[in-house]
Amino acid sequence: MALGLTTAGESHGPALVAIVTGLPSGLRLDKAAIDADLRRRQQGYGRSPRQQLETDEVEVLAGLRHGLTLGTPLALVVANRDHANWTWGMSPWLPEGEPRGKGTKPVTLPRPGHADLPGTLKHDHGDVRNALERASARHTAVHVAAGAVAKALLGELGIEVVGRPVEVGGETTGDGMREATDAARKDRDTLGGIAEVVATGVPPGLGTYAEKADRLDARIALALMGIQAVKGVEVGEGFALARRRGTEAHDEIYPGLERRTNHAGGSKEASRTASRSSPVPR
Amino acid sequence: MALGLTTAGESHGPALVAIVTGLPSGLRLDKAAIDADLRRRQQGYGRSPRQQLETDEVEVLAGLRHGLTLGTPLALVVANRDHANWTWGMSPWLPEGEPRGKGTKPVTLPRPGHADLPGTLKHDHGDVRNALERASARHTAVHVAAGAVAKALLGELGIEVVGRPVEVGGETTGDGMREATDAARKDRDTLGGIAEVVATGVPPGLGTYAEKADRLDARIALALMGIQAVKGVEVGEGFALARRRGTEAHDEIYPGLERRTNHAGGSKEASRTASRSSPVPR
Amino acid sequence: MALGLTTAGESHGPALVAIVTGLPSGLRLDKAAIDADLRRRQQGYGRSPRQQLETDEVEVLAGLRHGLTLGTPLALVVANRDHANWTWGMSPWLPEGEPRGKGTKPVTLPRPGHADLPGTLKHDHGDVRNALERASARHTAVHVAAGAVAKALLGELGIEVVGRPVEVGGETTGDGMREATDAARKDRDTLGGIAEVVATGVPPGLGTYAEKADRLDARIALALMGIQAVKGVEVGEGFALARRRGTEAHDEIYPGLERRTNHAGGSKEASRTASRSSPVPR
Amino acid sequence: MALGLTTAGESHGPALVAIVTGLPSGLRLDKAAIDADLRRRQQGYGRSPRQQLETDEVEVLAGLRHGLTLGTPLALVVANRDHANWTWGMSPWLPEGEPRGKGTKPVTLPRPGHADLPGTLKHDHGDVRNALERASARHTAVHVAAGAVAKALLGELGIEVVGRPVEVGGETTGDGMREATDAARKDRDTLGGIAEVVATGVPPGLGTYAEKADRLDARIALALMGIQAVKGVEVGEGFALARRRGTEAHDEIYPGLERRTNHAGGSKEASRTASRSSPVPR
């Protein structure tokens, strides 16, 4: 049974929702661990002060009993605490007694670097908000919660996946990244960067060559490029390999099936993703 | 109805097979156009002389009547002409009267840069050939045939997708690429490179922000990273954006919804892929 | 874009949850209409008095803005009002300060006619409750809510789907059904029955012969047989056709493409389902 | 990895094609066994004399090596021997030198009881043949071949699935069925009937209650109702249960988890399907 993830949620609507299917029964989940990942997402250096005040928290509506999965679909909810201030514009139902449209001045200026323009054209929306609310990076919160569940499952299998920024604004050290971030913030601008994700403990043979869409590299690329603002994905040494000869690019197999290099991301999976963020203060 | 593609086929088995589902009825296909794409795949500079002698040809077993699709699944076959020389080792059924195993000396040396090792471990194969036959780049032939069908459909919609190598062995001009290729061949080595794929005529709003796995960027990444030896995918300016500030990275929207830049691959979709090839002469 | 439905929820857990994907934007939903369907589900003749006191209500967490769909996944929640009395046994997280296991005496007696036994064997559950909570017919509530959404969409297309019991306990009139129900209740027993579902306004050509799993009949059968306790599905005259000759079984096509009979459920789709209920008072 | 089946093929086109995905590697297939099932399909009592002369045979193009599956997609082909006589009308490509349309007088009379009419309306076909070729029951041949592969896999697991007609033309004995068949044939008419499919050795817990569309009953109903002319599906005692009280309908669980009845099709899965055939001699 493959894991499945279905999500819903607008940035200022009542909540973000995820249903995770295909989990085994008896997996122990830890609310504190999920909430810690949600907090980690919110409190990166350079996030707005508002972000640092808000505290996302996971709520489980189904699939879990006393901390153990039931082998049934798991329903996760991350409430949008800010929704209380947005009911005039984003309540699912028209507030009682309120004439339609009152107080909901449409957004008419599409921002670059977002789904605002194509989304509005696609659906023929009269209000850009109808597109931007779902396309927002706010949505990644419920993916973080679902990811924390996947992490618990992988942990049972001895697989660990860790990620970290390796470049921000062209800087590759923590100090450099923070300085670049401060400078960009002062200019009311934003920075791009590169994150690296490394998985350890992955058994050989995961994924398959039988069907292209099931290849591990392909699925990793789908998952990473589906994240807002990501514009590049590399596995192993990625584009650098394009300038190597085959003899320099391959990971030779030594006796005992040992490999001493990891150009292709094979023995120790290493995916890198590039993203750039929006210059429009949110 | 979404297009679907299911494929089968080993490198030295009888044939490669694809079933394309979801095609509309009444689409005109042209055998010569599909075969021209198959030939183009075979006759790139630096391919082995054997490749240049073989000529792949598409055969259609279902879904087509007098050159027009029926709106039913389309079955494509690309025969492996070389199979006639491989029946001893790769016939689907044990040749009559032949004791099992005779003449099928197993391959025991896994090549680096291929699925040989993980595939053999995954299936506990005693013969590396059981893995390498399907994992082979030979398989891309039937994807080229299916791609030629998709191209015919896109053509009806005014969409054109073209690809070309933009870098081979670090060289970016045709002459340089050819020289690098000759030099590598002389050394019995191989080269990596970068290909660029550009689609024109794509209507705004294709794809969606509603679900991550349906985002156009994500699906492009899945398709490209699923190709053998591809280790990186960029959309638009990709990794270069990671070193820009937001104000330099976004494609400003001018009156009339015009854009004068294409950093994000939005107005004119531009995906780049990096790959490296195998040093093991096939 | 096909409609998709993913659900979660246990009978006495916090809530039932559904995410409906593939809805167009701009579809008007009416909370009162959805709640009316939920009430209709609860207040059928013979339901327990408790059912008639409880009142299910839909809550929307995503995908809807002021009563109009956004073209994004729609998240529906139907709270289990009874959960407040069940936190000792069914809270997702172990109630604080409470030692695991206290007050959660496991259910050890599997009921026939339910998933209790196979579910417990499948997951090696030590507590039958771990299986029965999800397998419960309580779960149909959120399907009713999702169905009310689908009904709104179909309404825009001029399609109406109605269902009614045509046989209960062998009786085919309202009076007879009610009497049989009363008698069974008096004996603390339950009754089987047959429901008929009729769709009108369905355009010819819906569904397809191109792939078996997409045939309309097949998908109707999947949907109906997926409902708890349903053990038979007929389209048109169903099993009665098995005793007819072809000349009596077909729906002749008259000039103007008119048909005067509906043996096969073609012109006016008529599916019948059989179900029987549990004798175990819940 | 779930088994998948994708098929293609028209009744008088070159061939029927199936790709089976998700098979394990190392499964032994037997060509004679697959061909025996194909012959069994063709030579039922009452089939036309032509059917009894033709002999379908499976060809494998991929996924198999010396009779053992490779764990890669398996490509099956069942050639339409009659295609040689139909190239004027059904060749995939327009025969060389032949002006389009010559010799391909369109079929304009839709037959009842077939997809002729809805298929032609759906695709706006000018020739009914464009619909009837795929909708034909001829297509079941390649499903029989794929089914024979599934049977080999199930055999490894100790599961056996057998089917037989239990009623033809209202008759329930072999003699009666044959007489009814002869009588109908004399009148140039056809008969409906009921087939029973029984699986033995099925482990408890197959299928799931976690998601409706994955329930075993639901998937059986999908598969059976997707077969041409099938109009009813029952599991266990099916519709007969609708007239029972719960106390008479359930399969009581005795000590040792034994059951002495099989009303619900649980211990020994018993699905029944009803179908009626076409009165139009093909």
CSV table of N, CA and C in Angstrom, one decimal, chain B residues 185-266:
chain,number,residue,atom,x,y,z
B,185,ARG,N,35.4,9.9,-27.6
B,185,ARG,CA,35.3,8.6,-28.3
B,185,ARG,C,36.6,7.9,-28.5
B,186,LYS,N,37.6,8.8,-28.9
B,186,LYS,CA,39.0,8.3,-29.1
B,186,LYS,C,39.5,7.6,-27.8
B,187,ASP,N,39.1,8.3,-26.7
B,187,ASP,CA,39.6,7.8,-25.4
B,187,ASP,C,38.7,6.7,-24.8
B,188,ARG,N,37.7,6.2,-25.6
B,188,ARG,CA,36.7,5.3,-25.2
B,188,ARG,C,36.0,5.8,-23.9
B,189,ASP,N,35.8,7.1,-23.9
B,189,ASP,CA,35.1,7.7,-22.7
B,189,ASP,C,33.7,8.3,-23.2
B,190,THR,N,33.0,8.8,-22.3
B,190,THR,CA,31.7,9.4,-22.7
B,190,THR,C,31.7,10.8,-22.1
B,191,LEU,N,30.6,11.6,-22.5
B,191,LEU,CA,30.5,13.0,-22.1
B,191,LEU,C,29.1,13.2,-21.5
B,192,GLY,N,29.1,14.2,-20.6
B,192,GLY,CA,27.8,14.7,-20.1
B,192,GLY,C,27.4,15.9,-20.9
B,193,GLY,N,26.2,16.4,-20.6
B,193,GLY,CA,25.7,17.5,-21.4
B,193,GLY,C,24.4,18.1,-20.8
B,194,ILE,N,24.0,19.2,-21.4
B,194,ILE,CA,22.8,19.8,-21.0
B,194,ILE,C,21.9,20.0,-22.2
B,195,ALA,N,20.6,19.7,-22.1
B,195,ALA,CA,19.6,19.9,-23.2
B,195,ALA,C,18.6,20.9,-22.7
B,196,GLU,N,18.1,21.7,-23.6
B,196,GLU,CA,17.1,22.7,-23.3
B,196,GLU,C,15.8,22.3,-24.1
B,197,VAL,N,14.7,22.4,-23.4
B,197,VAL,CA,13.4,22.1,-24.0
B,197,VAL,C,12.6,23.3,-23.9
B,198,VAL,N,12.0,23.8,-25.0
B,198,VAL,CA,11.2,25.0,-25.0
B,198,VAL,C,9.9,24.7,-25.6
B,199,ALA,N,8.8,25.1,-24.9
B,199,ALA,CA,7.5,25.0,-25.5
B,199,ALA,C,6.9,26.3,-25.8
B,200,THR,N,6.3,26.5,-27.0
B,200,THR,CA,5.7,27.7,-27.4
B,200,THR,C,4.2,27.5,-27.6
B,201,GLY,N,3.5,28.5,-27.4
B,201,GLY,CA,2.0,28.5,-27.7
B,201,GLY,C,1.3,27.9,-26.5
B,202,VAL,N,2.0,27.7,-25.4
B,202,VAL,CA,1.3,27.2,-24.2
B,202,VAL,C,0.3,28.2,-23.6
B,203,PRO,N,-0.9,27.9,-23.4
B,203,PRO,CA,-1.9,28.8,-22.9
B,203,PRO,C,-1.6,29.1,-21.4
B,204,PRO,N,-1.8,30.4,-21.0
B,204,PRO,CA,-1.6,30.6,-19.5
B,204,PRO,C,-2.7,29.8,-18.7
B,205,GLY,N,-2.3,29.3,-17.6
B,205,GLY,CA,-3.2,28.6,-16.7
B,205,GLY,C,-3.2,27.1,-16.9
B,206,LEU,N,-2.3,26.6,-17.8
B,206,LEU,CA,-2.1,25.2,-17.9
B,206,LEU,C,-1.4,24.8,-16.6
B,207,GLY,N,-1.8,23.6,-16.1
B,207,GLY,CA,-1.3,23.1,-14.8
B,207,GLY,C,-2.2,23.8,-13.7
B,208,THR,N,-1.8,23.7,-12.5
B,208,THR,CA,-2.6,24.2,-11.4
B,208,THR,C,-1.8,24.4,-10.1
B,209,TYR,N,-2.3,25.3,-9.3
B,209,TYR,CA,-1.7,25.4,-8.0
B,209,TYR,C,-2.6,24.7,-6.9
B,210,ALA,N,-3.6,24.0,-7.4
B,210,ALA,CA,-4.6,23.4,-6.5
B,210,ALA,C,-4.0,22.2,-5.7
B,211,GLU,N,-3.2,21.4,-6.4
B,211,GLU,CA,-2.6,20.3,-5.8
B,211,GLU,C,-1.1,20.2,-6.3
B,212,LYS,N,-0.2,20.0,-5.3
B,212,LYS,CA,1.2,20.1,-5.6
B,212,LYS,C,1.6,19.2,-6.7
B,213,ALA,N,1.1,17.9,-6.7
B,213,ALA,CA,1.6,17.0,-7.7
B,213,ALA,C,1.1,17.3,-9.1
B,214,ASP,N,0.2,18.2,-9.2
B,214,ASP,CA,-0.4,18.6,-10.5
B,214,ASP,C,0.2,19.9,-11.1
B,215,ARG,N,1.1,20.5,-10.3
B,215,ARG,CA,1.8,21.7,-10.8
B,215,ARG,C,2.6,21.4,-12.1
B,216,LEU,N,2.5,22.3,-13.0
B,216,LEU,CA,3.2,22.0,-14.3
B,216,LEU,C,4.7,21.8,-14.1
B,217,ASP,N,5.3,22.7,-13.3
B,217,ASP,CA,6.7,22.5,-13.0
B,217,ASP,C,7.1,21.1,-12.5
B,218,ALA,N,6.2,20.7,-11.5
B,218,ALA,CA,6.4,19.4,-10.9
B,218,ALA,C,6.3,18.3,-11.9
B,219,ARG,N,5.3,18.4,-12.8
B,219,ARG,CA,5.1,17.3,-13.7
B,219,ARG,C,6.2,17.2,-14.8
B,220,ILE,N,6.7,18.4,-15.1
B,220,ILE,CA,7.9,18.5,-16.0
B,220,ILE,C,9.1,17.9,-15.4
B,221,ALA,N,9.3,18.2,-14.1
B,221,ALA,CA,10.4,17.6,-13.4
B,221,ALA,C,10.3,16.1,-13.3
B,222,LEU,N,9.1,15.6,-13.0
B,222,LEU,CA,8.9,14.1,-13.0
B,222,LEU,C,9.3,13.5,-14.3
B,223,ALA,N,8.8,14.1,-15.4
B,223,ALA,CA,9.0,13.5,-16.7
B,223,ALA,C,10.5,13.5,-17.1
B,224,LEU,N,11.2,14.6,-16.8
B,224,LEU,CA,12.6,14.7,-17.2
B,224,LEU,C,13.5,13.9,-16.4
B,225,MET,N,13.3,13.9,-15.1
B,225,MET,CA,14.1,13.2,-14.2
B,225,MET,C,13.9,11.7,-14.3
B,226,GLY,N,12.8,11.3,-14.9
B,226,GLY,CA,12.5,9.9,-15.1
B,226,GLY,C,13.3,9.3,-16.3
B,227,ILE,N,14.0,10.2,-17.1
B,227,ILE,CA,14.8,9.7,-18.2
B,227,ILE,C,16.1,9.2,-17.7
B,228,GLN,N,16.6,8.1,-18.2
B,228,GLN,CA,17.9,7.5,-17.7
B,228,GLN,C,19.0,8.6,-17.8
B,229,ALA,N,19.8,8.6,-16.8
B,229,ALA,CA,21.0,9.4,-16.7
B,229,ALA,C,20.8,10.9,-16.4
B,230,VAL,N,19.5,11.4,-16.4
B,230,VAL,CA,19.3,12.8,-16.0
B,230,VAL,C,19.4,13.0,-14.5
B,231,LYS,N,20.2,14.0,-14.2
B,231,LYS,CA,20.5,14.2,-12.7
B,231,LYS,C,20.1,15.6,-12.3
B,232,GLY,N,19.6,16.4,-13.2
B,232,GLY,CA,19.2,17.8,-12.8
B,232,GLY,C,18.1,18.3,-13.7
B,233,VAL,N,17.2,19.1,-13.1
B,233,VAL,CA,16.2,19.7,-13.9
B,233,VAL,C,16.0,21.2,-13.4
B,234,GLU,N,16.0,22.1,-14.4
B,234,GLU,CA,15.7,23.5,-14.0
B,234,GLU,C,14.5,24.0,-14.9
B,235,VAL,N,13.7,24.9,-14.3
B,235,VAL,CA,12.7,25.6,-15.0
B,235,VAL,C,13.1,27.0,-15.1
B,236,GLY,N,13.0,27.6,-16.2
B,236,GLY,CA,13.4,29.0,-16.4
B,236,GLY,C,14.9,29.1,-16.1
B,237,GLU,N,15.3,30.1,-15.3
B,237,GLU,CA,16.7,30.2,-15.1
B,237,GLU,C,17.2,29.3,-13.9
B,238,GLY,N,16.3,28.6,-13.3
B,238,GLY,CA,16.7,27.6,-12.4
B,238,GLY,C,17.6,28.0,-11.3
B,239,PHE,N,18.7,27.3,-11.1
B,239,PHE,CA,19.7,27.5,-10.0
B,239,PHE,C,20.3,28.9,-10.0
B,240,ALA,N,20.3,29.6,-11.2
B,240,ALA,CA,20.9,30.9,-11.3
B,240,ALA,C,20.0,31.9,-10.4
B,241,LEU,N,18.7,31.6,-10.3
B,241,LEU,CA,17.8,32.4,-9.5
B,241,LEU,C,18.2,32.4,-8.1
B,242,ALA,N,18.9,31.4,-7.6
B,242,ALA,CA,19.2,31.3,-6.2
B,242,ALA,C,20.2,32.3,-5.8
B,243,ARG,N,20.8,33.0,-6.7
B,243,ARG,CA,21.8,34.0,-6.4
B,243,ARG,C,21.3,35.4,-6.7
B,244,ARG,N,20.0,35.5,-7.0
B,244,ARG,CA,19.4,36.8,-7.3
B,244,ARG,C,18.5,37.2,-6.1
B,245,ARG,N,18.4,38.5,-6.0
B,245,ARG,CA,17.4,39.1,-5.1
B,245,ARG,C,16.0,39.0,-5.8
B,246,GLY,N,15.0,39.0,-5.0
B,246,GLY,CA,13.7,38.9,-5.5
B,246,GLY,C,13.4,40.0,-6.6
B,247,THR,N,13.9,41.2,-6.4
B,247,THR,CA,13.6,42.3,-7.3
B,247,THR,C,14.3,42.0,-8.7
B,248,GLU,N,15.3,41.2,-8.7
B,248,GLU,CA,16.0,40.9,-10.0
B,248,GLU,C,15.5,39.5,-10.5
B,249,ALA,N,14.7,38.8,-9.7
B,249,ALA,CA,14.4,37.5,-10.1
B,249,ALA,C,13.0,37.4,-10.7
B,250,HIS,N,12.1,38.3,-10.4
B,250,HIS,CA,10.8,38.2,-10.9
B,250,HIS,C,10.5,38.8,-12.2
B,251,ASP,N,9.5,38.3,-12.9
B,251,ASP,CA,9.1,38.7,-14.2
B,251,ASP,C,8.0,39.7,-14.1
B,252,GLU,N,8.3,41.0,-14.1
B,252,GLU,CA,7.3,42.0,-13.9
B,252,GLU,C,6.2,42.0,-14.9
B,253,ILE,N,5.0,42.3,-14.4
B,253,ILE,CA,3.8,42.3,-15.2
B,253,ILE,C,3.5,43.7,-15.7
B,254,TYR,N,3.6,43.9,-17.0
B,254,TYR,CA,3.3,45.3,-17.5
B,254,TYR,C,1.9,45.4,-18.0
B,255,PRO,N,1.5,46.6,-18.2
B,255,PRO,CA,0.1,46.8,-18.7
B,255,PRO,C,-0.1,45.9,-19.9
B,256,GLY,N,-1.4,45.4,-20.0
B,256,GLY,CA,-1.6,44.5,-21.1
B,256,GLY,C,-1.2,43.1,-20.8
B,257,LEU,N,-0.8,42.9,-19.5
B,257,LEU,CA,-0.3,41.6,-19.0
B,257,LEU,C,0.9,41.1,-19.7
B,258,GLU,N,1.7,42.1,-20.2
B,258,GLU,CA,2.9,41.7,-20.9
B,258,GLU,C,4.0,41.5,-19.9
B,259,ARG,N,4.9,40.6,-20.3
B,259,ARG,CA,6.1,40.4,-19.5
B,259,ARG,C,7.3,40.6,-20.4
B,260,ARG,N,8.4,41.2,-19.9
B,260,ARG,CA,9.5,41.5,-20.8
B,260,ARG,C,10.7,40.6,-20.4
B,261,THR,N,10.5,39.8,-19.3
B,261,THR,CA,11.6,38.8,-19.0
B,261,THR,C,11.0,37.5,-18.8
B,262,ASN,N,11.8,36.5,-18.7
B,262,ASN,CA,11.3,35.1,-18.5
B,262,ASN,C,12.2,34.3,-17.6
B,263,HIS,N,12.4,34.9,-16.4
B,263,HIS,CA,13.3,34.3,-15.4
B,263,HIS,C,12.7,33.0,-14.9
B,264,ALA,N,11.4,32.9,-14.8
B,264,ALA,CA,10.8,31.8,-14.1
B,264,ALA,C,10.3,30.7,-15.1
B,265,GLY,N,10.5,31.0,-16.4
B,265,GLY,CA,10.0,30.0,-17.3
B,265,GLY,C,8.5,30.0,-17.5
B,266,GLY,N,8.0,31.2,-17.2
B,266,GLY,CA,6.5,31.3,-17.2
B,266,GLY,C,5.9,31.6,-18.6
